[in-house]
Coordinates of C-alpha atoms and ligand atoms in Angstrom, one line a residue:
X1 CA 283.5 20.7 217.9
X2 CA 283.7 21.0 221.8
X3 CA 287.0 20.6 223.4
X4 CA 286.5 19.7 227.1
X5 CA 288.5 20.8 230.1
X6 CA 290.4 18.2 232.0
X7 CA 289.4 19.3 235.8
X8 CA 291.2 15.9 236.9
X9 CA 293.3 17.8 239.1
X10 CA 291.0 20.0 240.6
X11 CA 289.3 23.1 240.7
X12 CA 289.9 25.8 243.0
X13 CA 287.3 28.8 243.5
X14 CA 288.2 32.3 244.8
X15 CA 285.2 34.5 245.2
X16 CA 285.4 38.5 246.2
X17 CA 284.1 41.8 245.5
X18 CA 287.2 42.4 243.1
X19 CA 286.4 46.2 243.0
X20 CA 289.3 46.3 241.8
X21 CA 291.1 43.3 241.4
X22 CA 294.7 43.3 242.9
X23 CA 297.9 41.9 242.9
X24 CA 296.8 40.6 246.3
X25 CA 294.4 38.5 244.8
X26 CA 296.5 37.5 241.5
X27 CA 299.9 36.1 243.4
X28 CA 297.3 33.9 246.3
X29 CA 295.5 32.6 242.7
X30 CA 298.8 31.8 241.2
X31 CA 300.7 30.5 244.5
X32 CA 297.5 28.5 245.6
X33 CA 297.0 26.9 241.8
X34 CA 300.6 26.0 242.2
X35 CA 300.6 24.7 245.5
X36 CA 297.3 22.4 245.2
X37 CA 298.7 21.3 242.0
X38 CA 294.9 22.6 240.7
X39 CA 293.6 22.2 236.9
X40 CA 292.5 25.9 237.2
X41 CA 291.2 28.2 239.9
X42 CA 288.0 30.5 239.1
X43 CA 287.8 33.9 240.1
X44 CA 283.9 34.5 240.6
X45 CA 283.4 38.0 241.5
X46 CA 280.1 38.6 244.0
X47 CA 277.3 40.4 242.8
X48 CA 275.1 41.0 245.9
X49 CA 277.2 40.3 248.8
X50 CA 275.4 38.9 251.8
X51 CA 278.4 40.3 254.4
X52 CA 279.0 43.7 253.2
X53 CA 278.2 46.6 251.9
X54 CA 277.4 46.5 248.3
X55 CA 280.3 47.3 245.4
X56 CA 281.2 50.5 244.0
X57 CA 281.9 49.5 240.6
X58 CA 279.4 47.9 238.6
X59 CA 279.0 44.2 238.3
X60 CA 279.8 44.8 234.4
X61 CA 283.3 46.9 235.4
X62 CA 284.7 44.9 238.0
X63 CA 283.9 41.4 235.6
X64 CA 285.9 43.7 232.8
X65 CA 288.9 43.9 235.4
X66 CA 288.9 41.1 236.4
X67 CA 289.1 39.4 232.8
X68 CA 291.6 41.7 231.9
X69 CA 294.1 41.1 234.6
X70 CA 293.7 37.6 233.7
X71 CA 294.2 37.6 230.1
X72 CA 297.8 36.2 229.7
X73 CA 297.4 33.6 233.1
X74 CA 296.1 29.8 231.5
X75 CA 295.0 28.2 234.8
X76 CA 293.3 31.6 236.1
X77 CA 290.3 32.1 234.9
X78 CA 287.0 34.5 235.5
X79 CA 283.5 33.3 236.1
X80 CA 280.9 35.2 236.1
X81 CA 277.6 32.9 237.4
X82 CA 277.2 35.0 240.5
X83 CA 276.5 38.3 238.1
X84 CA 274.4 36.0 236.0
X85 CA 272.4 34.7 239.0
X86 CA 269.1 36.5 240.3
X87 CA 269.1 37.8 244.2
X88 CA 271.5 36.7 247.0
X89 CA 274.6 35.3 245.8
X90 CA 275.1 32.2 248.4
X91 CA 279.0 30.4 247.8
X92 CA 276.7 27.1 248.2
X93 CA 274.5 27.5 245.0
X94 CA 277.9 28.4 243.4
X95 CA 279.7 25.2 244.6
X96 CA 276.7 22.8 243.8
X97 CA 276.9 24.3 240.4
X98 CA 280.3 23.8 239.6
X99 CA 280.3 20.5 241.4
X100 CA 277.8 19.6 238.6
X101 CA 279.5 20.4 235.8
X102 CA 282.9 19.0 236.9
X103 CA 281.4 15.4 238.5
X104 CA 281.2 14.1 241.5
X105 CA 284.7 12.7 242.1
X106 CA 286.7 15.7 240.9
X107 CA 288.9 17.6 243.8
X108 CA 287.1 20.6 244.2
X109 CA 288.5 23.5 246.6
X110 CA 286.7 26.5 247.9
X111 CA 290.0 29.1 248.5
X112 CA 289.3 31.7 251.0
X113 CA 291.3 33.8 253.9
X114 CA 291.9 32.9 257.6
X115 CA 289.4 35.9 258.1
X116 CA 286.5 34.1 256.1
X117 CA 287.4 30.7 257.8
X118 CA 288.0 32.1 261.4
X119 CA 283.9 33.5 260.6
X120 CA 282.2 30.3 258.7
X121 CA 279.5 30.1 260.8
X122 CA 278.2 33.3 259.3
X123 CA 277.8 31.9 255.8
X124 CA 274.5 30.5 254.4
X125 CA 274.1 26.8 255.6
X126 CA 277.6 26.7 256.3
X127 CA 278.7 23.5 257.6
X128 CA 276.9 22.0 254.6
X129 CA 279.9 23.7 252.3
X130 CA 282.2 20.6 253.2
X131 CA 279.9 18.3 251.6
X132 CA 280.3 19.9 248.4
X133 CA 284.0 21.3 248.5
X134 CA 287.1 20.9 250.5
X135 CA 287.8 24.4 252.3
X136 CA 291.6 26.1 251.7
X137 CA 292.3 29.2 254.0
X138 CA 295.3 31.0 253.3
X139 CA 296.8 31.9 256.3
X140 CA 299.6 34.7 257.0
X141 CA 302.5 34.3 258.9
X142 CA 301.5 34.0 262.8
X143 CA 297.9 33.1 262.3
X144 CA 296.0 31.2 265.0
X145 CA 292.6 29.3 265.2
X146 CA 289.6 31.0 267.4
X147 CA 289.8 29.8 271.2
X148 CA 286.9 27.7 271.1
X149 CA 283.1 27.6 269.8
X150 CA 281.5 25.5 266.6
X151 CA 283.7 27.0 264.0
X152 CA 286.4 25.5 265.9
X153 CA 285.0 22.1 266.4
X154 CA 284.3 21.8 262.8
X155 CA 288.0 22.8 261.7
X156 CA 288.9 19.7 264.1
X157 CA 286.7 17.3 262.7
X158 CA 288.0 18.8 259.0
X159 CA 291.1 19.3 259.3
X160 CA 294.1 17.4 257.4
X161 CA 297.5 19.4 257.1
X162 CA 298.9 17.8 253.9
X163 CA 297.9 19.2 250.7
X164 CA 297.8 15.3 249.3
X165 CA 295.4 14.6 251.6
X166 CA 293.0 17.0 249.1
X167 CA 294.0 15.3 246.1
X168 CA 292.4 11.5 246.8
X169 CA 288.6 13.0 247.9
X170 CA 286.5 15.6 245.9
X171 CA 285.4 17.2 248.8
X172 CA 285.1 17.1 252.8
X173 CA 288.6 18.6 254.5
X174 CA 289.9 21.9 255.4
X175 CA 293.6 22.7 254.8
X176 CA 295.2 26.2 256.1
X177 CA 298.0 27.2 254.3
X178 CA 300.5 29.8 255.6
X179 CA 301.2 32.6 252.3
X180 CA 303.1 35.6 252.5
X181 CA 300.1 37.4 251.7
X182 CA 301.2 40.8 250.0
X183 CA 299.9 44.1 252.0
X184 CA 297.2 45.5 249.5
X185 CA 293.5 45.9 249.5
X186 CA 291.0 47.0 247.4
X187 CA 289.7 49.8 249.8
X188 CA 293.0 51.3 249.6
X189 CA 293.5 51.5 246.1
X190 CA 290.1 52.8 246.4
X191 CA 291.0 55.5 248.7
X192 CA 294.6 55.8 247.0
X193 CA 292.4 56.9 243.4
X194 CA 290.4 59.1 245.7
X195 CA 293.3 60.9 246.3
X196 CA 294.6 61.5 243.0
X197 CA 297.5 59.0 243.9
X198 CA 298.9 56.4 241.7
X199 CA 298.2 52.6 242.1
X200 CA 301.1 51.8 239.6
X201 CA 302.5 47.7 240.6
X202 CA 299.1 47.2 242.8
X203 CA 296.9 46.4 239.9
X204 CA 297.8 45.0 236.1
X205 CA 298.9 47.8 234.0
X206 CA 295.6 47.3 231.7
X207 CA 293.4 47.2 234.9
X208 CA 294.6 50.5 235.6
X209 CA 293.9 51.9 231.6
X210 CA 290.6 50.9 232.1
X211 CA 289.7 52.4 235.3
X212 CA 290.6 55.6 233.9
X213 CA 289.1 55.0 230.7
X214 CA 286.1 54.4 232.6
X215 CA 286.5 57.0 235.4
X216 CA 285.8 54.6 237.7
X217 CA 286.7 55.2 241.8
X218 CA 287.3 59.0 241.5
X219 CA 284.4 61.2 242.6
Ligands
LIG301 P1 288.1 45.3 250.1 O1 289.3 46.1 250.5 O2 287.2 46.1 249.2 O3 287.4 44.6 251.2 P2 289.8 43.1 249.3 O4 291.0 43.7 248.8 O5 289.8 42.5 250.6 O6 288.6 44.2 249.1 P3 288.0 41.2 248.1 O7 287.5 41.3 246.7 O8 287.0 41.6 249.1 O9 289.3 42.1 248.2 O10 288.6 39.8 248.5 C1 288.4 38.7 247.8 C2 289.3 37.6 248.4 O11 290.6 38.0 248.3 C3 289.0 37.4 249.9 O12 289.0 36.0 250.2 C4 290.1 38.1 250.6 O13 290.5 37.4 251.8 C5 291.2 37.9 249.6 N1 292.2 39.0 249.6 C6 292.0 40.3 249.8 N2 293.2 40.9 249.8 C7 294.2 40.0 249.6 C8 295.6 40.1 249.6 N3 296.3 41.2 249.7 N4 296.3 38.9 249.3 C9 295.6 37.8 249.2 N5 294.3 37.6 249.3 C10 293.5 38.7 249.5

């Protein structure tokens, strides 16, 4: 027997490198979930990253992480399709994917930071990602909008500022939410391991048994 998943609330998607995942990442999952009142959020960590420079864990260690530090959080959970996938890993095959398996009228919410939003007109075939999902940026405290250019004109003709306004339409508006977001990244626990230093409270207690279990980050 099957047991379906009731995505009537939602879905929210949180995509990164997640070498490691952080505490950063696991409170903005939690708050945003919480806040958009979502079914469940995916975390879908990147295999071949079209911005940056590639991972240092593996695709197979940083998925292990990740699924650890979600073990005891229902509503959070990992998805690996982007590891699974062949070549570049573009966030618009990811949301067509999930669009299909969760129908056409579910709420469906791409979650990413004031950074990523701020530089949408990078992205693969960006302005078509509004078609498919509405767009959440978390924001911290004093964030502003670019002075001008296409990214702003599309936040305009987006934008809503109510987190209802989400909840009636599976896809089509952006929404910036302002989160204390907490000051950790995964380059400095990175960096912090490289030093011999502890990263004790920045990353689950079982995240961090496995990275030394698997000598990951330390040359
Ligand atoms: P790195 O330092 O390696 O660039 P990172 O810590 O920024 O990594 P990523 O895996 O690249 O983490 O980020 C995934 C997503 O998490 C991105 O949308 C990013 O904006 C967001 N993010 C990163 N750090 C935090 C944080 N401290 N709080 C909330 N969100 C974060």
């Amino acid at each position: 027997m099957s047991l379906k998943t009731d995505y009537s609330k939602g879905v929210g998607i949180f995509g990164g490198t997640f070498d490691p995942v952080h505490i950063g990442h696991l409170r903005t999952s939690v708050e945003l979930r919480k806040i958009l009142g979502l079914s469940e959020i995916r975390l879908i960590p990147n295999a071949n990253p079209p911005h940056r420079i590639q991972p240092e864990a593996t695709a197979k260690h940083r998925l292990a992480m990740l699924k650890l530090a979600l073990e005891n959080e229902p509503g959070l959970v990992a998805d690996d399709r982007e590891l699974r996938r062949e070549g570049l890993s573009y966030t618009l095959d990811t949301l067509a994917e999930i669009r299909a398996e969760i129908g056409a009228e579910t709420p469906l919410c791409l979650c990413i930071g004031m950074d990523s939003l701020v530089n949408l007109n990078q992205w693969h075939r960006w302005r078509e990602l509004t078609d498919l999902a509405h767009i959440v940026a978390a924001a911290r405290p004093g964030w502003h909008l670019p002075q001008g250019g296409e990214v702003l004109e599309f936040i305009h003709a987006h934008r809503v500022t109510d987190k209802e306004q989400l909840q009636g339409q599976p896809a089509g508006k952006i929404l910036i939410r302002e989160l204390t977001l907490l000051p950790v990244s995964a380059t400095g626990i990175r960096q912090a391991l490289q030093r011999g230093e502890s990263i004790r409270y920045l990353v689950p207690d079982k995240v961090i048994d496995y990275i030394r279990q698997h000598q990951l980050y330390s040359d």
